[in-house]
Short mmCIF file of C-alpha atoms and ligand atoms in Angstrom, two decimals:
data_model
loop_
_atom_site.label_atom_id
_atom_site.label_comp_id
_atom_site.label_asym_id
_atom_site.label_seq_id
_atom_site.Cartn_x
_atom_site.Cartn_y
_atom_site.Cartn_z
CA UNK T 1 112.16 125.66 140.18
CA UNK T 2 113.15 123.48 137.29
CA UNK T 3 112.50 119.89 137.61
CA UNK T 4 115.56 117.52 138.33
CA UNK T 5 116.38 114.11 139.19
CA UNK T 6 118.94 112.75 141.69
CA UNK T 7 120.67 109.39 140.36
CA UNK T 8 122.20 107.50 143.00
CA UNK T 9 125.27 104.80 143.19
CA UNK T 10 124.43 102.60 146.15
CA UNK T 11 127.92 101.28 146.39
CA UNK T 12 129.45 104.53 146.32
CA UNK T 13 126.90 107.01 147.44
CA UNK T 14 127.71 109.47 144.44
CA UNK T 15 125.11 110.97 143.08
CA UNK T 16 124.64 112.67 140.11
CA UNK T 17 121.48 115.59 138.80
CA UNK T 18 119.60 115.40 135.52
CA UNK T 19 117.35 117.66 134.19
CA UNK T 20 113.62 117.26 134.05
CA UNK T 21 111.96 118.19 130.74
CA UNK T 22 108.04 119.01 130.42
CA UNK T 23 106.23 118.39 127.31
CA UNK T 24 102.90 120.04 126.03
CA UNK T 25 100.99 116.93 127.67
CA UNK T 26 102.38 113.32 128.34
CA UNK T 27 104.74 112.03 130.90
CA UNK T 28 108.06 114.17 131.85
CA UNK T 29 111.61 113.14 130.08
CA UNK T 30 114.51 112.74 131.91
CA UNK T 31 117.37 114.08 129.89
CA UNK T 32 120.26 111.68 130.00
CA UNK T 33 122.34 113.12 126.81
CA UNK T 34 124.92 113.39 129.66
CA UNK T 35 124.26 110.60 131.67
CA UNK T 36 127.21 108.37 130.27
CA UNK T 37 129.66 111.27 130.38
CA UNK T 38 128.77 112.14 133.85
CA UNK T 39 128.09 108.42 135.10
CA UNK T 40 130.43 106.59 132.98
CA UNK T 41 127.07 104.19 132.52
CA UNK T 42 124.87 103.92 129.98
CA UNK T 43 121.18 103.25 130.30
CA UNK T 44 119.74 99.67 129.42
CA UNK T 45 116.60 99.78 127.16
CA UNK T 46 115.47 96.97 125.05
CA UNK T 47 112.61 97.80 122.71
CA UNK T 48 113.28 101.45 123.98
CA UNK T 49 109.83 100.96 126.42
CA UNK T 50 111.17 103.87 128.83
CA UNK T 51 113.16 106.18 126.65
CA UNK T 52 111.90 109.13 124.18
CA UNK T 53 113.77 108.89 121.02
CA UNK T 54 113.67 112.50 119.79
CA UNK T 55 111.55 115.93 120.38
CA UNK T 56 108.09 115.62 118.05
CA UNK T 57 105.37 118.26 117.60
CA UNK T 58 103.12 115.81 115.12
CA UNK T 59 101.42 112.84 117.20
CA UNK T 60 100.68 112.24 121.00
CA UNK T 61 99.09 108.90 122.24
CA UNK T 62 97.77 108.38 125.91
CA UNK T 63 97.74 104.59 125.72
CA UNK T 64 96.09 104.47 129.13
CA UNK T 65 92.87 106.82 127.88
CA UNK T 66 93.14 105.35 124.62
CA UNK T 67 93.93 108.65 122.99
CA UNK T 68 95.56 109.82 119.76
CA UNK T 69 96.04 113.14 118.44
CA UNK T 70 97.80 114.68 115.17
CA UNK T 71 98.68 118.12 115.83
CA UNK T 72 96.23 118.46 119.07
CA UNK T 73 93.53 117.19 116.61
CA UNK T 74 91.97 113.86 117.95
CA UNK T 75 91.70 111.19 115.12
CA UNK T 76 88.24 110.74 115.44
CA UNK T 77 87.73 114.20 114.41
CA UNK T 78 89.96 113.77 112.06
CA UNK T 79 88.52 110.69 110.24
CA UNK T 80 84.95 112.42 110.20
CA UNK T 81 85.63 115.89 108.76
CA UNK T 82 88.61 115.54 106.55
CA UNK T 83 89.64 113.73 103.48
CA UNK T 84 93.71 111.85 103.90
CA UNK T 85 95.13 114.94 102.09
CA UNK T 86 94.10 117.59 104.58
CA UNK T 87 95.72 115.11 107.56
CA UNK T 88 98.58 114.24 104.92
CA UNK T 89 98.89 118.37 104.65
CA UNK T 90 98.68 118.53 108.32
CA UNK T 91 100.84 116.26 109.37
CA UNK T 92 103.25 117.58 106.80
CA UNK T 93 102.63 121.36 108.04
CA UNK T 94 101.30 121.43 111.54
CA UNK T 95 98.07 123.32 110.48
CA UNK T 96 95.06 122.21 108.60
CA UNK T 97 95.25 123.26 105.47
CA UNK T 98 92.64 125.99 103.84
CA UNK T 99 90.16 125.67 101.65
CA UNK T 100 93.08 127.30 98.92
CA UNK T 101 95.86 125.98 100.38
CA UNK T 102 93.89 122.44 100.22
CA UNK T 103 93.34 122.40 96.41
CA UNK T 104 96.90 123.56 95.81
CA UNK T 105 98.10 120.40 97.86
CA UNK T 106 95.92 118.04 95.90
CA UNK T 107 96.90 119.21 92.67
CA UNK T 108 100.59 119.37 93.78
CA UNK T 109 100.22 115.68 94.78
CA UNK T 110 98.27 114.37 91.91
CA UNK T 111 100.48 115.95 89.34
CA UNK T 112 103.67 113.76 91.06
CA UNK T 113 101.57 110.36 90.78
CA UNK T 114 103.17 109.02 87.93
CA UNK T 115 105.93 106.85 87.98
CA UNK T 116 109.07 107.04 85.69
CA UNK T 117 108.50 105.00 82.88
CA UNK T 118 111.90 102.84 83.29
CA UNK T 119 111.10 102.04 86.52
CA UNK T 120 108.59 99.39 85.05
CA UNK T 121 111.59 97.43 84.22
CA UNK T 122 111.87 97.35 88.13
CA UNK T 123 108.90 95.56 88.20
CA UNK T 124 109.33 93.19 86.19
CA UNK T 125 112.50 91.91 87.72
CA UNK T 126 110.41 90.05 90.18
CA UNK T 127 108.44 86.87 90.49
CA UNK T 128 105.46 87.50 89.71
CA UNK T 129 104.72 85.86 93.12
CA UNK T 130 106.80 88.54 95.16
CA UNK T 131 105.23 89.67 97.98
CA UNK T 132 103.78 93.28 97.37
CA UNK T 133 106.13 94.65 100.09
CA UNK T 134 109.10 92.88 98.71
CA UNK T 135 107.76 95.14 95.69
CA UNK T 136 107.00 97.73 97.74
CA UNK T 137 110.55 98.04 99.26
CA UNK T 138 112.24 97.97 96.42
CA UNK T 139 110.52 100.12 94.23
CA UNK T 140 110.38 103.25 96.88
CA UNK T 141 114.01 102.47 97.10
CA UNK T 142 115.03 102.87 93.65
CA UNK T 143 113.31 106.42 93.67
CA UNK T 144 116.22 107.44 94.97
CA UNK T 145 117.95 106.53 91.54
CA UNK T 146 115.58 108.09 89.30
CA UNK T 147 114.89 111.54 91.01
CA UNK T 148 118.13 113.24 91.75
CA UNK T 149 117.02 116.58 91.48
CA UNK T 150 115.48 116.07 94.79
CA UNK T 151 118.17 114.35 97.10
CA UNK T 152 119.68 117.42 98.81
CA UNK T 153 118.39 116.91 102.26
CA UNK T 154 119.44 120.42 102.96
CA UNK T 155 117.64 122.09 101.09
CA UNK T 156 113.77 122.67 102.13
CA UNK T 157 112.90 122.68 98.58
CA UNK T 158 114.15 119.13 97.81
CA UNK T 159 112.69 117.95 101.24
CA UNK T 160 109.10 119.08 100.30
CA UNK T 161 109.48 117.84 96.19
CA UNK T 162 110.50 114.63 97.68
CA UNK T 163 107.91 114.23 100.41
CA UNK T 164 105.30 115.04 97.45
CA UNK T 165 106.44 112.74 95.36
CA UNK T 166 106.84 110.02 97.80
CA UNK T 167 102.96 110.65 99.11
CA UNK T 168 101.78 111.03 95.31
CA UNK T 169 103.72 107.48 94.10
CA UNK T 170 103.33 105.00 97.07
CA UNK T 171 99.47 104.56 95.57
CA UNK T 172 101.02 104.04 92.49
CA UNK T 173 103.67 101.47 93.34
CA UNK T 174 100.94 99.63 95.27
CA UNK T 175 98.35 99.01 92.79
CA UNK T 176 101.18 98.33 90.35
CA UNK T 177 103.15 95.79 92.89
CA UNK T 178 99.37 94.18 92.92
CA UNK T 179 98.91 94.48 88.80
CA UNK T 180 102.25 92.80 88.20
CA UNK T 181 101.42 89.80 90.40
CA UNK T 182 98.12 89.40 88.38
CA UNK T 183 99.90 90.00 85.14
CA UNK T 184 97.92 92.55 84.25
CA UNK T 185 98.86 95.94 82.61
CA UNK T 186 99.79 98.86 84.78
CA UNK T 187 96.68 101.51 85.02
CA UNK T 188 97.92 105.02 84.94
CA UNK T 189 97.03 107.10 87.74
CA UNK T 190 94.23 109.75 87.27
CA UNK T 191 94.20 113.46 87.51
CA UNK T 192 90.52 114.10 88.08
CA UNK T 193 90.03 111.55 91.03
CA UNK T 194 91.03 112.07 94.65
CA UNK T 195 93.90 110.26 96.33
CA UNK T 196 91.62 107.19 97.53
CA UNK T 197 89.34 106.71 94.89
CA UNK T 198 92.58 106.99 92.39
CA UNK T 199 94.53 103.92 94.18
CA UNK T 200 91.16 101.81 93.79
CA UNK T 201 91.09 102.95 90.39
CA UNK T 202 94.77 101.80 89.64
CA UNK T 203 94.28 98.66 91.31
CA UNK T 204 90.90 97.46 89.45
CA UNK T 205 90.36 99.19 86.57
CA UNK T 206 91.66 97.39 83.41
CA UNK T 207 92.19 98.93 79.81
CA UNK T 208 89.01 96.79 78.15
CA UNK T 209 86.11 98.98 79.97
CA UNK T 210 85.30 101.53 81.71
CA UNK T 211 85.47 101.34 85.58
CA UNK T 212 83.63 103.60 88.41
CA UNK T 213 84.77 103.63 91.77
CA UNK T 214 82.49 102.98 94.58
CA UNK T 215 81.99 106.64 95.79
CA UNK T 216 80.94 104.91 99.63
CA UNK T 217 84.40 102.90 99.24
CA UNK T 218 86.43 105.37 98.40
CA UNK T 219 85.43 107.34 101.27
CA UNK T 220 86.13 103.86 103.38
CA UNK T 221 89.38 103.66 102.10
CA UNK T 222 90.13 106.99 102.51
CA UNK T 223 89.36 106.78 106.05
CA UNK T 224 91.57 103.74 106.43
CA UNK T 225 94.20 106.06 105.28
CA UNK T 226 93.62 108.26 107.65
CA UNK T 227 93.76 105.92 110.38
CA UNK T 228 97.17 105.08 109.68
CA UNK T 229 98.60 107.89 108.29
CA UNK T 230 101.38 108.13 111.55
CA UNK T 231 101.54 106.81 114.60
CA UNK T 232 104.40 108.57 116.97
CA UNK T 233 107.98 106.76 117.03
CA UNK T 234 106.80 103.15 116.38
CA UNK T 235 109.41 100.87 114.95
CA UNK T 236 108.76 101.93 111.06
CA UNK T 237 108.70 105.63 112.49
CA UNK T 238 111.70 105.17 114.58
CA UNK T 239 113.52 103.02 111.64
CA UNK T 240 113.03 105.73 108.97
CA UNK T 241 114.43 108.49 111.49
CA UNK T 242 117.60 106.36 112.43
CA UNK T 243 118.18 105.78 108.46
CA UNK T 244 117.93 109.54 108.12
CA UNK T 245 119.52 110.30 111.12
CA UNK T 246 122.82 109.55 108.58
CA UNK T 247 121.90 111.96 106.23
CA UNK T 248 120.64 109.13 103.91
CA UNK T 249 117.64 110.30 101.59
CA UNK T 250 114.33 109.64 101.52
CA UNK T 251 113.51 107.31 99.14
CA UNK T 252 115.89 105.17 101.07
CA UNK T 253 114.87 105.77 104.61
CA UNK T 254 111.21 105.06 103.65
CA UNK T 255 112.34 101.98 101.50
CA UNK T 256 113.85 100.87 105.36
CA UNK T 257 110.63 102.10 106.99
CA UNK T 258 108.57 99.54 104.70
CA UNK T 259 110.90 96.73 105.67
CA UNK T 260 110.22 97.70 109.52
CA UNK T 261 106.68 97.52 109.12
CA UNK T 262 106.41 94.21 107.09
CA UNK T 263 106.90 92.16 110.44
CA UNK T 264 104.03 90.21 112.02
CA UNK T 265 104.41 92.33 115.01
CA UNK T 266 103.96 95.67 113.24
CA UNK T 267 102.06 96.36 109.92
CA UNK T 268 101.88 92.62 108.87
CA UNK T 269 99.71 92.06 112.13
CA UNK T 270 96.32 92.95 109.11
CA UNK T 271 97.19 90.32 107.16
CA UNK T 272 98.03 87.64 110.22
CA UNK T 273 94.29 88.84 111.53
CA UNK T 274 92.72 87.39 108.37
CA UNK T 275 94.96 84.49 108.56
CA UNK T 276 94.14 83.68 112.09
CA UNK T 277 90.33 83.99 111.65
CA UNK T 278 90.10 81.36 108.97
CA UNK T 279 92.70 79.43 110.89
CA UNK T 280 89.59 79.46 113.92
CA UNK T 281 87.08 78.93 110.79
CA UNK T 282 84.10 78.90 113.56
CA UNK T 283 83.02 80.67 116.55
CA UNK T 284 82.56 77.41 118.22
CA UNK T 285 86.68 77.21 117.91
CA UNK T 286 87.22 80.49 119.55
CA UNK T 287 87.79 79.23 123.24
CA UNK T 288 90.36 77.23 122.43
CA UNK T 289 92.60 79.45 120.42
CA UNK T 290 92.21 81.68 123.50
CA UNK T 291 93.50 79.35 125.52
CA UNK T 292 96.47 78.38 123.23
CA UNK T 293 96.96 82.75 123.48
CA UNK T 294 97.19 82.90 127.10
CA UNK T 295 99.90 79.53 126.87
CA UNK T 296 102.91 80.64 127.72
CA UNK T 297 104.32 77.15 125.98
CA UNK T 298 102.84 78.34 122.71
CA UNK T 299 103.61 80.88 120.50
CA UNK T 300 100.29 81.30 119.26
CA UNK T 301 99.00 85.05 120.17
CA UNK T 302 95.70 86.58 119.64
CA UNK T 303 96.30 89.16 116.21
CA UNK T 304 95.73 92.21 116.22
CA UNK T 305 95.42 92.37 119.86
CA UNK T 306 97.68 94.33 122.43
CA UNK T 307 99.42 96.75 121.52
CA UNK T 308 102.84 98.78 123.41
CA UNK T 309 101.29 101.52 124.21
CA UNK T 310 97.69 101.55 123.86
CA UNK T 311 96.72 99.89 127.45
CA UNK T 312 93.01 100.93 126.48
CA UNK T 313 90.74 100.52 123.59
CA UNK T 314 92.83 101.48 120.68
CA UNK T 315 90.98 104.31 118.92
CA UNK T 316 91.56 103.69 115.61
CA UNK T 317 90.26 99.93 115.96
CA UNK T 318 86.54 101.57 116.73
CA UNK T 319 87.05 104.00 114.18
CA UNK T 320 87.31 100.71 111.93
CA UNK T 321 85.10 98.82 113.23
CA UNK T 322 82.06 101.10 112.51
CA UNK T 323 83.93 101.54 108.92
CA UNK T 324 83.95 97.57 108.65
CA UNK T 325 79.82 97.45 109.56
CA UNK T 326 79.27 100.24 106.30
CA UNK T 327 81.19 98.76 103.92
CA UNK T 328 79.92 95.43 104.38
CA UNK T 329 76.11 97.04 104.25
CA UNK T 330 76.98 98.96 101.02
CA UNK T 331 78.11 95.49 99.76
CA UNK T 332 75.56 93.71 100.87
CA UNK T 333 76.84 91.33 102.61
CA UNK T 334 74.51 90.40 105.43
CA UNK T 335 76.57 87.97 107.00
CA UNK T 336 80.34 87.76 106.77
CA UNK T 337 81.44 84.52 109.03
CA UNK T 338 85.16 86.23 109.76
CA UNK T 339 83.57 89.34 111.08
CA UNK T 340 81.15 87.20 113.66
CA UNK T 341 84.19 85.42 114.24
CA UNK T 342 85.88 88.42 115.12
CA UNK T 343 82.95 90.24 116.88
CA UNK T 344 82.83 87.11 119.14
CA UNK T 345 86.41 86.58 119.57
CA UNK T 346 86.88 90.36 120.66
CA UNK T 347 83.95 89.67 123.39
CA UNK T 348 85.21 86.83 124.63
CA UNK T 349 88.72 88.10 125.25
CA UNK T 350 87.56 91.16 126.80
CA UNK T 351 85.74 89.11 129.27
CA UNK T 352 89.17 87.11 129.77
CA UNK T 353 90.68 87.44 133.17
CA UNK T 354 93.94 87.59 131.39
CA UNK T 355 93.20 89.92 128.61
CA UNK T 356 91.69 92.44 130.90
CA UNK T 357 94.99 92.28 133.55
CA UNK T 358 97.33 92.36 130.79
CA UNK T 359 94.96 95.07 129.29
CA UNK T 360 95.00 93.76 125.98
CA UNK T 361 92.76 95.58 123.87
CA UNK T 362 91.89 95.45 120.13
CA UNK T 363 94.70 97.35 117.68
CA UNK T 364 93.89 98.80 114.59
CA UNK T 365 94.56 95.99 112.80
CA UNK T 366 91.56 93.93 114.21
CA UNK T 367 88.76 94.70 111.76
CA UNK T 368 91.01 96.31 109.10
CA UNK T 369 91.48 92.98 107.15
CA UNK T 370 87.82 92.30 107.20
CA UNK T 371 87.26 95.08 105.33
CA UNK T 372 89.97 95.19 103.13
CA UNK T 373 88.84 91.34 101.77
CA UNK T 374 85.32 92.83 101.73
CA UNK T 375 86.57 95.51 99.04
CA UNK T 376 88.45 92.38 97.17
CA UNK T 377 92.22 92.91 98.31
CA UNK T 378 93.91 90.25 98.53
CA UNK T 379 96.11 89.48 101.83
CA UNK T 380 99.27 89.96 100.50
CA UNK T 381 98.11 93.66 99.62
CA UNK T 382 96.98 94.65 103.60
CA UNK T 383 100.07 95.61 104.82
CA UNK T 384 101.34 97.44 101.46
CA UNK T 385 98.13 99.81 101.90
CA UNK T 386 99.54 99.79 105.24
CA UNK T 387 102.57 101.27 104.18
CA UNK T 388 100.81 103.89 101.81
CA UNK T 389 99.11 105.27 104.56
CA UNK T 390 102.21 105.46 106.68
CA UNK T 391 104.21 106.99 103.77
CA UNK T 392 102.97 110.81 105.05
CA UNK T 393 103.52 109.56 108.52
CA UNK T 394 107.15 108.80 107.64
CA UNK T 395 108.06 111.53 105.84
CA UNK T 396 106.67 113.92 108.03
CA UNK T 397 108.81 112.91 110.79
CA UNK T 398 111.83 112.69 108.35
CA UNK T 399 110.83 116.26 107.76
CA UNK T 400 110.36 117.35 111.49
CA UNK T 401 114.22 115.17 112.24
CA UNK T 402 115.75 116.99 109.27
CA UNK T 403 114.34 120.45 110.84
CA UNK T 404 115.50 119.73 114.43
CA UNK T 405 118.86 121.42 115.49
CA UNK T 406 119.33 118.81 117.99
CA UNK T 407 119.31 115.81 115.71
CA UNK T 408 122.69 113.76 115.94
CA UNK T 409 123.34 110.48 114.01
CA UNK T 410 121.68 107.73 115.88
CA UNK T 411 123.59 105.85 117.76
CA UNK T 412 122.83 103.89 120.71
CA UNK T 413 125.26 101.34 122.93
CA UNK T 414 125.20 98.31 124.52
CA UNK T 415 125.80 96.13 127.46
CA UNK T 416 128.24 93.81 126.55
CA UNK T 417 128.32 90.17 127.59
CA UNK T 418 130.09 88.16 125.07
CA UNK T 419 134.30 87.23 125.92
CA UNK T 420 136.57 89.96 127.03
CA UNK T 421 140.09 90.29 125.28
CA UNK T 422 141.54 87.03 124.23
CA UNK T 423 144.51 85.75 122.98
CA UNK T 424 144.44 84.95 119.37
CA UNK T 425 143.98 81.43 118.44
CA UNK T 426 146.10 80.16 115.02
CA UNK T 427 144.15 77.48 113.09
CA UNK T 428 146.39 74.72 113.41
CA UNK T 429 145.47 74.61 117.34
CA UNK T 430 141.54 74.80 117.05
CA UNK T 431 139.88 72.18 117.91
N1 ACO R 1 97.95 87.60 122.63
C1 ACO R 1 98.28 86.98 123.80
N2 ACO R 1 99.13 87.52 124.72
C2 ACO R 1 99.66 88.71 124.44
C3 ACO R 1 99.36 89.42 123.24
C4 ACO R 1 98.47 88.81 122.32
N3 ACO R 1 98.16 89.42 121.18
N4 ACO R 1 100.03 90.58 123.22
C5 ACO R 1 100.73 90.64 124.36
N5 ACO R 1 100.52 89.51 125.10
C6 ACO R 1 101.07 89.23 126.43
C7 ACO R 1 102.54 88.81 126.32
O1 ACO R 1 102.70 87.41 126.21
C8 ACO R 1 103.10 89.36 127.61
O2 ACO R 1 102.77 88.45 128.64
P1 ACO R 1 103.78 88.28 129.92
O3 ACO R 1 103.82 89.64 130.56
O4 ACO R 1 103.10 87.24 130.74
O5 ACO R 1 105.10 87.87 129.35
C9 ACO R 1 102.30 90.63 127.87
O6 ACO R 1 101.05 90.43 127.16
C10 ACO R 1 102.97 91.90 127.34
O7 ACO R 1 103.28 91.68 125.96
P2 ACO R 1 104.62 92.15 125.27
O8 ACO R 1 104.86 91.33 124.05
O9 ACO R 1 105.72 92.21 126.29
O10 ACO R 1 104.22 93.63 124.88
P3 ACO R 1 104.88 94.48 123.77
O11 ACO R 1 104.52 95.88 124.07
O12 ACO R 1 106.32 94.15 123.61
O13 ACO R 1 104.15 93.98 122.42
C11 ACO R 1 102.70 93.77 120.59
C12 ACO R 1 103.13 94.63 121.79
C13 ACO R 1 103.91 93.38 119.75
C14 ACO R 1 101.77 94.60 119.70
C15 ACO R 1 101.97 92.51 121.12
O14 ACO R 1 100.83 92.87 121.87
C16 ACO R 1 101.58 91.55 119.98
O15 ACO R 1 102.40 90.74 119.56
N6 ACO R 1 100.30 91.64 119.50
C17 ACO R 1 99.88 90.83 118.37
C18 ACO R 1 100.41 91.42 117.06
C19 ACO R 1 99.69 92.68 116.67
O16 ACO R 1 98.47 92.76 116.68
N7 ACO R 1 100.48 93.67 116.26
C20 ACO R 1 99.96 94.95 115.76
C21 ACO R 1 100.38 96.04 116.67
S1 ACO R 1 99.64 97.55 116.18
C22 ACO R 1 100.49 98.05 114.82
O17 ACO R 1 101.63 97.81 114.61
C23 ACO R 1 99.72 98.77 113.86
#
C-alpha cells in the first residue's frame, strides 16, 4: 500500500491525507504541494530544517553516520582514485567518466579557460583591496554579458557550453581576483597542465621566470576540490536553484550562489577558522574560548565546528585533515603552532559535555585553512577557492533543476505578523 499521512485539525477534527514519497535511501518526504490548497495553511519552516526543496539524483548525506555520497560514490573513494574532473564529469553526468570520455572532458574544459580579454577592464574597476569574492561575484556575473551564444537555458547545448565554461573560468577569475589585489599581471591559463596544478600556476607564476608547480600540491589542491565540489541543497546550492528557478542564466545564478556562500556561516567559515586560531594564539588559551563558545551571552562560536546536518564526524574534515598532515611534511614544516592549536582545540571540544550533546563535530572547514596558508594563500583567497570548487556543484544542480519537469518558480510564503489593514494616515496628522 502506498505510504500516506493523516493531518489533523484539533479544533475541528478534519483531517486531511498526503502522500508519502520514498527515496533511493534517506528519510521519507511528505508531499505537501497540496497542502495549502487542501488545508488552506501553509507550512512554517525557517532555515527549511524539515522540508526537501526539490527531487536530486547527485548528492546524499546521512549526517547522523557521517556519510556523503556523489552519485552512490562515497567521497572518500572519490578523493583517493579520481582527479576533480572525473567528479566534476560525474557530478555533471551521473556516471564516471571513461578513460575516452575523460580526456575529451579535460580538453573540453581547458580549451574554455580563458577569459575574454575586455573583461580585464572588469577587474580593474575595483580597489585593489576588494575582497576576492566581491571579485569573484562580479566577474562570474558579467559572463553573462560577454557569452550570449550560450544563454538559452532551453537548449541542452547552451546548458552544457555554459556549465564548461563556467567550470573552465572560475580558476581563472580566482587567481586573477588574487593577481589584481597584488598588482601583478594576469598569468594566462595553461593548456598542458591539469585543472589544479593550472590554478596554482595562475596564481604564482609571474612573467620574469619560469615556475613549476609542486606535483604533491597540486594533487592536495586537487583533492580540496574534490572535497567541495557539491554538497546537496545547502544555502549556495539552494540560492543558485531559486535564481534559476526564474529562468535567469547561469552566469547569474552562480554570481548569486557566490554571494550565498561568502557568509561566515557558510563558505567564509575557512577563512573565520584561521582567524579564530590566531585570535587563541596558544593552546594554553583554548579553554577559555571554549567556554566563551558554549556562552549563550556571547556570540563567539567555535569555527568550523557544527554543522546542519552532519550530527557526526563530517567526512570531508578527515579527508582534510590527513591532506593537512602531507602537505605540511612535503613543506617541511615540522611544527605549525595553528595546526597544534587546532589538533588540541578539536580534542578538547570533543571531550566537552556540550559539544558531544549538541553533537558538534568538526566541518570541512576545520583544517582547510591550515593548509591553504601552508601553500601561501592568503585568507581573503579561502573562500574564493571555496567557490571554485563549488562552481561544478552549482551548475550541476542548475543542470539537474533545468532537466526536472516538475520544477516551478520558487516561491515560498509566509506567516504574517506585522499590522492588518489600516486606514491611511495623511502626513499632516503623523506624529
Ligand atoms: N560553537 C558553539 N555552539 C554551536 C556551534 C559552534 N560552532 N554550532 C552550533 N552551536 C550550538 C548553537 O548555539 C545551538 O545551541 P542551542 O540549541 O542551545 O541554541 C545548537 O548548537 C544548534 O546550532 P544551530 O545554530 O541552531 O544549528 P544550525 O544547523 O542552524 O547551524 C552552523 C549550523 C551554521 C554550521 C553552526 O553550527 C555554526 O555556526 N558553525 C560555525 C560556522 C561554521 O563552521 N560554518 C561552516 C559550516 S560547513 C560549510 O558551510 C561548508
Amino acid at each position: 500500500m502506498a505510504k500516506t499521512i493523516t493531518v489533523k485539525d484539533n479544533a475541528s477534527g478534519k483531517t486531511w491525507t498526503f502522500p508519502v514519497m520514498s527515496g533511493t535511501v534517506g528519510p521519507d518526504v511528505v508531499d505537501i504541494r497540496k497542502f495549502y490548497a487542501e488545508t488552506d495553511m501553509f507550512t512554517y519552516d525557517p532555515g527549511f530544517t524539515s522540508t526537501g526543496s526539490c527531487e536530486s539524483k547527485i548528492t546524499f548525506i546521512d549526517g547522523d553516520k557521517g556519510v556523503l555520497l556523489h552519485r552512490g560514490y562515497p567521497i572518500e573513494e572519490l578523493a583517493e582514485n579520481c582527479n576533480f574532473e572525473e567528479v566534476a564529469y560525474l557530478l555533471l553526468n551521473g556516471e564516471l567518466p571513461n578513460a575516452v570520455e575523460k580526456k575529451k572532458f579535460q580538453r573540453d574544459i581547458t580549451y574554455h579557460t580563458m577569459l575574454h580579454e575586455q573583461l580585464h577592464s572588469f577587474f580593474s574597476g575595483f580597489r585593489r583591496d576588494a575582497h576576492p569574492m566581491a571579485v569573484m561575484c562580479g566577474v562570474a556575473g558579467a559572463l553573462s554579458a560577454f557569452y550570449h551564444d550560450s544563454l538559452d537555458i532551453t537548449n541542452p547545448e547552451h546548458r552544457r557550453i555554459s556549465s564548461y565554461r563556467l567550470i573552465a573560468k572560475m580558476p581563472t577569475i580566482a587567481a586573477w581576483a588574487y593577481k589584481y589585489s597584488l598588482g601583478q599581471p594576469f598569468i594566462y591559463p595553461r593548456n598542458d597542465l591539469g585543472y589544479a596544478e593550472n590554478f596554482l600556476y595562475m596564481m604564482f607564476a609571474t612573467p620574469c621566470e619560469d615556475y613549476e608547480v609542486n606535483p604533491i600540491l597540486a594533487k592536495a589542491m586537487d583533492r580540496i576540490l574534490i572535497l567541495h565540489a557539491d554538497h546537496e541543497q545547502n544555502a549556495s546550492t539552494s540560492t543558485v536553484r531559486l535564481a534559476g528557478s526564474s529562468g535567469a542564466n547561469p552566469f547569474a545564478c552562480i554570481a548569486a550562489g557566490i554571494a550565498s556562500l561568502w557568509g561566515p556561516a557558510h563558505g567564509g567559515a575557512n577563512e573565520a577558522v584561521l582567524n579564530m586560531l590566531k585570535q587563541i594564539g596558544n593552546k594554553k588559551n583554548i579553554p577559555e574560548f571554549v567556554k566563551r563558545a558554549k556562552d549563550k551571552n556571547d556570540n563567539f562560536r567555535l569555527m568550523g565546528f557544527g554543522h546542519r546536518v552532519y550530527k557526526n564526524y563530517d567526512p570531508r574534515a578527515r579527508i582534510m585533515s590527513r591532506t593537512c598532515s602531507e602537505v605540511l611534511k612535503e613543506l617541511g614544516i615540522k611544527n605549525n603552532p595553528l595546526l597544534d592549536i587546532a589538533i588540541e582545540l578539536e580534542k578538547i571540544a570533543l571531550e566537552d559535555e556540550y559539544f558531544i550533546e549538541k553533537k558538534l563535530y568538526p566541518n570541512v572547514d576545520f583544517y582547510s585553512g591550515i593548509i591553504f596558508e601552508a601553500m601561501g594563500i592568503p585568507v581573503t583567497m579561502f573562500t574564493a577557492l571555496f567557490a571554485l570548487a563549488r562552481t561544478t556543484g552549482w551548475i550541476a544542480q542548475w543542470n539537474e533543476m533545468n532537466e526536472d519537469p516538475q520544477q516551478k518558480i520558487g516561491r515560498p510564503r509566509q506567516l504574517y505578523t506585522g499590522s492588518p489593514k489600516r486606514k491611511f494616515k495623511p502626513i499632516k496628522s503623523r506624529k
